[in-house]
CSV table of C-alpha atoms and ligand atoms in Angstrom, one decimal:
chain,number,residue,atom,x,y,z
N,180,MET,CA,1.4,-26.9,28.1
N,181,GLN,CA,-2.2,-27.8,28.8
N,182,THR,CA,-5.3,-26.0,30.0
N,183,VAL,CA,-8.7,-27.5,30.8
N,184,LEU,CA,-12.0,-25.6,30.7
N,185,LYS,CA,-15.4,-26.8,31.9
N,186,VAL,CA,-17.9,-25.0,29.7
N,187,SER,CA,-21.7,-24.9,29.3
N,188,PRO,CA,-23.4,-26.8,26.5
N,189,ALA,CA,-24.0,-23.4,24.8
N,190,THR,CA,-20.4,-22.4,24.9
N,191,LEU,CA,-19.3,-25.9,23.7
N,192,LYS,CA,-21.6,-25.4,20.7
N,193,LYS,CA,-20.1,-22.0,20.1
N,194,MET,CA,-16.6,-23.4,20.3
N,195,ALA,CA,-17.4,-26.1,17.9
N,196,ALA,CA,-18.7,-23.5,15.5
N,197,THR,CA,-15.6,-21.3,15.9
N,198,TYR,CA,-12.8,-23.8,15.3
N,199,PRO,CA,-12.2,-25.6,12.0
N,200,ALA,CA,-13.1,-29.3,12.1
N,201,ASN,CA,-9.7,-30.5,10.9
N,202,ARG,CA,-8.9,-33.4,13.3
N,203,LYS,CA,-10.3,-36.8,13.9
N,204,LEU,CA,-12.7,-37.0,16.8
N,205,PRO,CA,-11.4,-39.0,19.8
N,206,ALA,CA,-14.0,-41.1,21.7
N,207,GLY,CA,-16.5,-38.9,23.6
N,208,ALA,CA,-15.4,-35.7,21.7
N,209,ALA,CA,-17.9,-33.2,20.3
N,210,PHE,CA,-15.2,-31.4,18.3
N,211,ALA,CA,-11.5,-31.4,17.7
N,212,ALA,CA,-9.3,-28.8,16.0
N,213,LYS,CA,-5.7,-28.3,15.4
N,214,LEU,CA,-4.4,-24.7,15.1
N,215,ALA,CA,-0.8,-23.5,14.6
N,216,GLN,CA,0.1,-23.5,18.2
N,217,VAL,CA,-2.7,-25.2,20.0
N,218,THR,CA,-4.8,-28.3,19.7
N,219,ILE,CA,-8.3,-28.2,21.1
N,220,THR,CA,-10.6,-31.1,22.0
N,221,GLY,CA,-14.1,-30.5,23.3
N,222,TYR,CA,-15.8,-33.4,25.0
N,223,LYS,CA,-19.6,-33.9,25.2
N,224,SER,CA,-19.1,-33.7,29.0
N,225,GLY,CA,-18.3,-30.0,28.7
N,226,LYS,CA,-14.6,-30.5,29.3
N,227,VAL,CA,-12.4,-28.8,26.7
N,228,LEU,CA,-8.7,-29.6,26.5
N,229,PHE,CA,-6.2,-27.1,25.1
N,230,GLN,CA,-2.8,-28.4,24.4
N,231,GLY,CA,0.3,-26.6,23.1
N,232,ALA,CA,2.3,-23.4,23.4
N,233,GLN,CA,-0.8,-21.2,23.2
N,234,ALA,CA,-3.0,-23.4,25.3
N,235,ALA,CA,-3.6,-20.9,28.1
N,236,ALA,CA,-4.1,-17.9,25.8
N,237,GLU,CA,-6.5,-19.7,23.6
N,238,ALA,CA,-8.5,-21.0,26.6
N,239,ALA,CA,-8.6,-17.5,28.1
N,240,ARG,CA,-10.6,-16.3,25.1
N,241,TRP,CA,-13.5,-18.3,26.4
N,242,GLY,CA,-13.4,-16.7,29.8
N,243,GLU,CA,-14.6,-19.7,31.8
N,244,VAL,CA,-11.2,-21.0,32.7
N,245,SER,CA,-10.9,-23.3,35.7
N,246,ALA,CA,-7.5,-24.8,36.2
N,247,ALA,CA,-7.8,-28.6,36.2
N,248,GLY,CA,-9.0,-29.7,39.6
N,249,ALA,CA,-9.3,-26.1,41.0
N,250,GLY,CA,-12.6,-24.4,41.4
N,251,LYS,CA,-13.9,-21.9,38.8
N,252,ALA,CA,-11.7,-18.9,38.4
N,253,SER,CA,-12.7,-16.3,35.9
N,254,VAL,CA,-10.0,-15.0,33.6
N,255,ALA,CA,-10.2,-11.5,32.3
N,256,SER,CA,-11.4,-11.7,28.7
N,257,ASP,CA,-10.6,-8.0,28.5
N,258,LEU,CA,-7.5,-6.4,27.0
N,259,PRO,CA,-4.1,-7.2,28.5
N,260,ALA,CA,-2.7,-4.6,30.9
N,261,ASN,CA,-1.0,-1.5,29.5
N,262,PHE,CA,-2.6,-2.4,26.1
N,263,ALA,CA,-2.2,1.0,24.5
N,264,ARG,CA,1.6,0.8,24.8
N,265,LEU,CA,2.0,-2.8,23.4
N,266,SER,CA,3.1,-3.7,19.9
N,267,VAL,CA,-0.3,-4.2,18.2
N,268,LEU,CA,-1.5,-5.1,14.8
N,269,GLY,CA,-4.8,-3.3,14.2
N,270,SER,CA,-7.4,-3.3,11.5
N,271,ASP,CA,-10.4,-1.3,10.4
N,272,GLU,CA,-12.5,-0.8,7.3
N,273,VAL,CA,-14.4,2.1,5.6
N,274,GLY,CA,-17.0,2.3,2.9
N,275,THR,CA,-19.7,-0.1,4.2
N,276,GLY,CA,-22.3,2.6,4.6
N,277,SER,CA,-21.5,4.5,1.4
N,278,TYR,CA,-23.3,3.7,-1.9
N,279,PHE,CA,-20.6,5.0,-4.1
N,280,GLY,CA,-17.0,3.8,-3.8
N,281,PRO,CA,-15.0,0.8,-2.5
N,282,LEU,CA,-15.0,-1.3,0.6
N,283,THR,CA,-11.5,-0.6,2.0
N,284,THR,CA,-9.9,-2.6,4.8
N,285,ALA,CA,-6.5,-1.9,6.2
N,286,ALA,CA,-4.2,-3.4,8.8
N,287,VAL,CA,-1.3,-1.6,10.4
N,288,TYR,CA,1.4,-2.9,12.8
N,289,VAL,CA,2.5,-0.4,15.3
N,290,ALA,CA,5.5,-1.5,17.4
N,291,SER,CA,5.5,-0.3,21.0
N,292,ASP,CA,8.4,2.1,20.4
N,293,GLN,CA,6.3,3.8,17.6
N,294,VAL,CA,3.2,4.4,19.7
N,295,ALA,CA,4.2,7.8,21.2
N,296,GLN,CA,5.4,9.1,17.8
N,297,LEU,CA,2.2,8.3,16.0
N,298,GLU,CA,0.1,9.8,18.8
N,299,LYS,CA,2.2,12.9,18.6
N,300,LEU,CA,1.6,13.1,14.8
N,301,GLY,CA,-2.1,13.3,15.6
N,302,VAL,CA,-3.1,9.7,14.6
N,303,ARG,CA,-6.6,9.4,16.1
N,304,ASP,CA,-10.2,8.7,15.1
N,305,SER,CA,-10.3,9.3,11.4
N,306,LYS,CA,-13.8,10.7,11.7
N,307,GLN,CA,-12.4,13.8,13.5
N,308,LEU,CA,-9.9,14.5,10.7
N,309,THR,CA,-10.2,16.4,7.4
N,310,ASP,CA,-9.5,14.8,4.1
N,311,PRO,CA,-6.1,16.6,3.7
N,312,GLN,CA,-5.1,15.5,7.2
N,313,ILE,CA,-6.1,11.9,6.4
N,314,ARG,CA,-3.9,12.0,3.3
N,315,GLN,CA,-1.0,13.4,5.1
N,316,LEU,CA,-1.2,11.1,8.1
N,317,ALA,CA,-1.7,8.1,5.9
N,318,HIS,CA,1.5,9.0,4.1
N,319,GLN,CA,3.4,9.2,7.4
N,320,ILE,CA,2.0,6.0,8.7
N,321,THR,CA,2.7,4.0,5.6
N,322,ALA,CA,6.2,5.4,5.5
N,323,THR,CA,7.0,4.0,9.0
N,324,CYS,CA,4.7,1.1,9.7
N,325,PRO,CA,4.2,-2.3,8.1
N,326,TYR,CA,0.6,-2.3,6.6
N,327,HIS,CA,-1.6,-3.9,4.0
N,328,VAL,CA,-4.7,-2.5,2.3
N,329,LEU,CA,-7.5,-4.3,0.5
N,330,ASP,CA,-9.4,-1.8,-1.6
N,331,LEU,CA,-12.3,-3.7,-3.0
N,332,ALA,CA,-13.7,-1.7,-6.0
N,333,PRO,CA,-17.5,-1.7,-6.5
N,334,HIS,CA,-17.3,-4.1,-9.4
N,335,ASP,CA,-15.5,-6.7,-7.2
N,336,TYR,CA,-17.6,-5.9,-4.2
N,337,ASN,CA,-20.8,-6.5,-6.2
N,338,ARG,CA,-19.5,-9.9,-7.3
N,339,LEU,CA,-18.6,-11.0,-3.7
N,340,ILE,CA,-21.8,-9.6,-2.0
N,341,LYS,CA,-23.8,-12.2,-4.0
N,342,GLN,CA,-21.9,-14.9,-2.1
N,343,TYR,CA,-21.5,-13.4,1.4
N,344,ASN,CA,-23.4,-11.1,3.6
N,345,GLN,CA,-21.7,-7.7,4.3
N,346,ALA,CA,-20.4,-8.6,7.8
N,347,GLN,CA,-19.0,-11.9,6.5
N,348,LEU,CA,-17.3,-10.1,3.6
N,349,LYS,CA,-15.8,-7.6,6.2
N,350,ALA,CA,-14.6,-10.6,8.3
N,351,LEU,CA,-12.9,-12.1,5.2
N,352,CYS,CA,-11.3,-8.7,4.4
N,353,HIS,CA,-10.0,-8.2,7.9
N,354,ASN,CA,-8.6,-11.7,8.2
N,355,PHE,CA,-6.9,-11.2,4.8
N,356,VAL,CA,-5.1,-7.9,5.5
N,357,LEU,CA,-4.1,-9.0,9.0
N,358,LEU,CA,-2.5,-12.2,7.7
N,359,LYS,CA,-0.7,-10.1,5.1
N,360,VAL,CA,0.9,-7.8,7.7
N,361,GLU,CA,1.7,-10.8,9.9
N,362,GLU,CA,3.6,-12.2,7.0
N,363,LYS,CA,5.4,-8.9,6.4
N,364,ILE,CA,6.6,-8.6,10.0
N,365,ALA,CA,7.5,-12.2,10.5
N,366,PRO,CA,9.3,-13.5,12.5
N,367,THR,CA,8.2,-10.7,14.8
N,368,LYS,CA,4.8,-11.4,16.4
N,369,PRO,CA,2.5,-8.7,17.6
N,370,ALA,CA,1.8,-8.7,21.3
N,371,ALA,CA,-1.9,-8.5,20.3
N,372,VAL,CA,-4.2,-8.0,17.4
N,373,LEU,CA,-7.0,-5.6,17.7
N,374,ILE,CA,-9.9,-5.5,15.3
N,375,ASP,CA,-12.3,-2.6,15.2
N,376,GLN,CA,-15.4,-4.7,16.2
N,377,PHE,CA,-18.3,-5.0,13.8
N,378,VAL,CA,-19.7,-8.3,15.0
N,379,LYS,CA,-19.4,-10.5,18.1
N,380,PRO,CA,-16.0,-12.4,18.1
N,381,ALA,CA,-17.8,-15.8,17.9
N,382,THR,CA,-19.7,-14.6,14.8
N,383,TYR,CA,-16.4,-13.2,13.3
N,384,PHE,CA,-14.8,-16.6,13.6
N,385,LYS,CA,-17.9,-18.4,12.4
N,386,TYR,CA,-17.8,-16.3,9.2
N,387,LEU,CA,-14.2,-17.4,8.7
N,388,ARG,CA,-14.9,-21.1,8.9
N,389,GLY,CA,-13.5,-23.0,6.0
N,390,GLN,CA,-10.8,-20.4,5.3
N,391,GLU,CA,-7.4,-21.9,4.7
N,392,GLU,CA,-5.7,-19.6,7.2
N,393,ILE,CA,-7.3,-17.8,10.1
N,394,LEU,CA,-5.5,-15.3,12.3
N,395,ARG,CA,-6.8,-16.0,15.8
N,396,GLN,CA,-3.8,-15.9,18.1
N,397,ASP,CA,-4.1,-13.0,20.7
N,398,VAL,CA,-7.0,-11.5,18.7
N,399,TYR,CA,-9.2,-8.9,20.5
N,400,PHE,CA,-12.2,-7.0,19.4
N,401,LYS,CA,-13.3,-3.5,20.5
N,402,GLU,CA,-15.9,-1.2,19.2
N,403,LYS,CA,-14.3,2.2,18.7
N,404,GLY,CA,-11.0,0.3,18.7
N,405,GLU,CA,-9.1,3.5,17.9
N,406,GLY,CA,-9.6,4.5,21.5
N,407,TYR,CA,-7.7,1.4,22.7
N,408,HIS,CA,-4.7,1.4,20.5
N,409,VAL,CA,-3.2,3.8,17.9
N,410,ALA,CA,-2.8,0.9,15.5
N,411,VAL,CA,-6.6,0.8,14.9
N,412,ALA,CA,-6.6,4.6,14.4
N,413,ALA,CA,-3.8,4.2,12.0
N,414,ALA,CA,-5.6,1.4,10.1
N,415,SER,CA,-8.7,3.5,9.9
N,416,ILE,CA,-6.7,6.5,8.5
N,417,VAL,CA,-4.9,4.4,5.9
N,418,ALA,CA,-8.2,2.7,4.8
N,419,ARG,CA,-9.8,6.1,4.5
N,420,ALA,CA,-6.9,7.6,2.4
N,421,TYR,CA,-7.1,4.7,0.0
N,422,SER,CA,-10.9,5.0,-0.2
N,423,LEU,CA,-10.6,8.7,-0.9
N,424,ALA,CA,-8.1,8.1,-3.7
N,425,THR,CA,-10.4,5.5,-5.3
N,426,ILE,CA,-13.5,7.7,-5.0
N,427,ASP,CA,-11.5,10.5,-6.7
N,428,ARG,CA,-10.6,8.1,-9.5
N,429,LEU,CA,-14.2,7.0,-9.9
N,430,SER,CA,-15.4,10.6,-9.8
N,431,GLU,CA,-13.1,11.4,-12.6
N,432,ALA,CA,-14.3,8.5,-14.6
N,433,ALA,CA,-17.9,9.5,-13.9
N,434,GLY,CA,-17.2,13.1,-14.8
N,435,MET,CA,-18.9,14.3,-11.6
N,436,THR,CA,-18.1,14.2,-7.8
N,437,LEU,CA,-19.5,11.1,-6.2
N,438,PRO,CA,-20.9,11.9,-2.8
N,439,ILE,CA,-20.4,9.6,0.2
N,440,GLY,CA,-23.3,8.1,2.2
N,441,ALA,CA,-26.6,6.7,0.8
N,442,GLY,CA,-29.0,9.7,0.9
N,443,VAL,CA,-31.0,11.8,-1.6
N,444,LYS,CA,-27.9,13.5,-3.1
N,445,VAL,CA,-26.6,10.0,-3.9
N,446,ASP,CA,-29.8,9.1,-5.7
N,447,GLN,CA,-29.6,12.3,-7.7
N,448,ILE,CA,-26.0,11.6,-8.8
N,449,GLY,CA,-26.9,8.0,-9.5
N,450,LYS,CA,-29.6,9.0,-11.9
N,451,GLN,CA,-27.2,11.3,-13.7
N,452,LEU,CA,-24.7,8.5,-14.1
N,453,VAL,CA,-27.4,6.2,-15.6
N,454,ALA,CA,-28.6,9.0,-17.9
N,455,LYS,CA,-25.0,9.3,-19.2
N,456,GLY,CA,-25.1,5.6,-20.0
N,457,LEU,CA,-22.6,4.7,-17.3
N,458,ASP,CA,-22.7,1.3,-15.6
N,459,LEU,CA,-23.5,1.6,-11.9
N,460,ASP,CA,-21.6,-1.6,-11.2
N,461,GLN,CA,-18.4,0.3,-11.8
N,462,PHE,CA,-19.3,3.0,-9.2
N,463,ALA,CA,-21.7,1.7,-6.6
N,464,LYS,CA,-22.6,-1.0,-4.2
N,465,LEU,CA,-25.6,-2.4,-6.1
N,466,HIS,CA,-27.3,-4.2,-3.2
N,467,PHE,CA,-28.2,-0.9,-1.5
N,468,ALA,CA,-31.8,0.3,-1.8
N,469,ASN,CA,-30.5,3.3,-3.7
N,470,THR,CA,-30.2,1.1,-6.9
N,471,LYS,CA,-33.9,0.5,-7.1
N,472,ARG,CA,-34.6,4.2,-6.6
N,473,ILE,CA,-32.1,5.3,-9.1
N,474,ARG,CA,-33.3,2.8,-11.8
N,475,GLY,CA,-36.9,3.6,-11.0
N,476,VAL,CA,-37.8,0.0,-10.2
N,477,ARG,CA,-40.4,-0.7,-7.6
I,765,MN,MN1,-14.7,0.2,12.0
């Protein structure tokens, strides 16, 4: 199987930044990469050759498909037909905007024959659900669907955020939990993977460069992804349930209820923590501006 694209210099550059440079460059090539099911060679002329079982699918991600010899034909870069009913592996994270508490990322696999059942249970945008509903739905989701959660405690988050920007850290977390679930459901393959979008796809894959394993087959991105497939809504609910449990544990350790968000209330509680002699590193994401306000540093 082979697909040829003719791309602009800008797209060629983007492609070179997206794929791992793990193959020797043939003559005239600008980049060359070998993934699990497709080998990609981009030539300085703008011609990009995709070879292997996933050639067409991988080429379609770039949208500028023109079958070899034929004129330009655009390929839908949007979701496959009937997407909401497909077997989808979805991922989402919570906690990025909250000073206290973890960064929690979850991936959930929802097989097509489970979609209706989860929708009936009320699995939908976690922001519309109360905490008790979140806990109950998460319990039901994790009892029936393969999933994985990465609940990054503040202490670990603070260590990693010195090395990565927040969006990059999120990309690493999504890739990690998605690969874990893919392993758990093997040899079954999801029809598609849907990531609740937080950066452009090209940026997401750029952030993952150098990673040993990158999930990229049939990967789609959508903002408000929970509206496109219940798997993202399920991932969001599971992430939120874990996050709630961790914040409860941290609140207990702090001896006071840790509020979410990054507002005035958060600063007040932060000052009380410090006054008690507690280490903010155990409770909060230290790179937020709240830290300076709490510690009174200018
Ligand atoms: Mn999200």
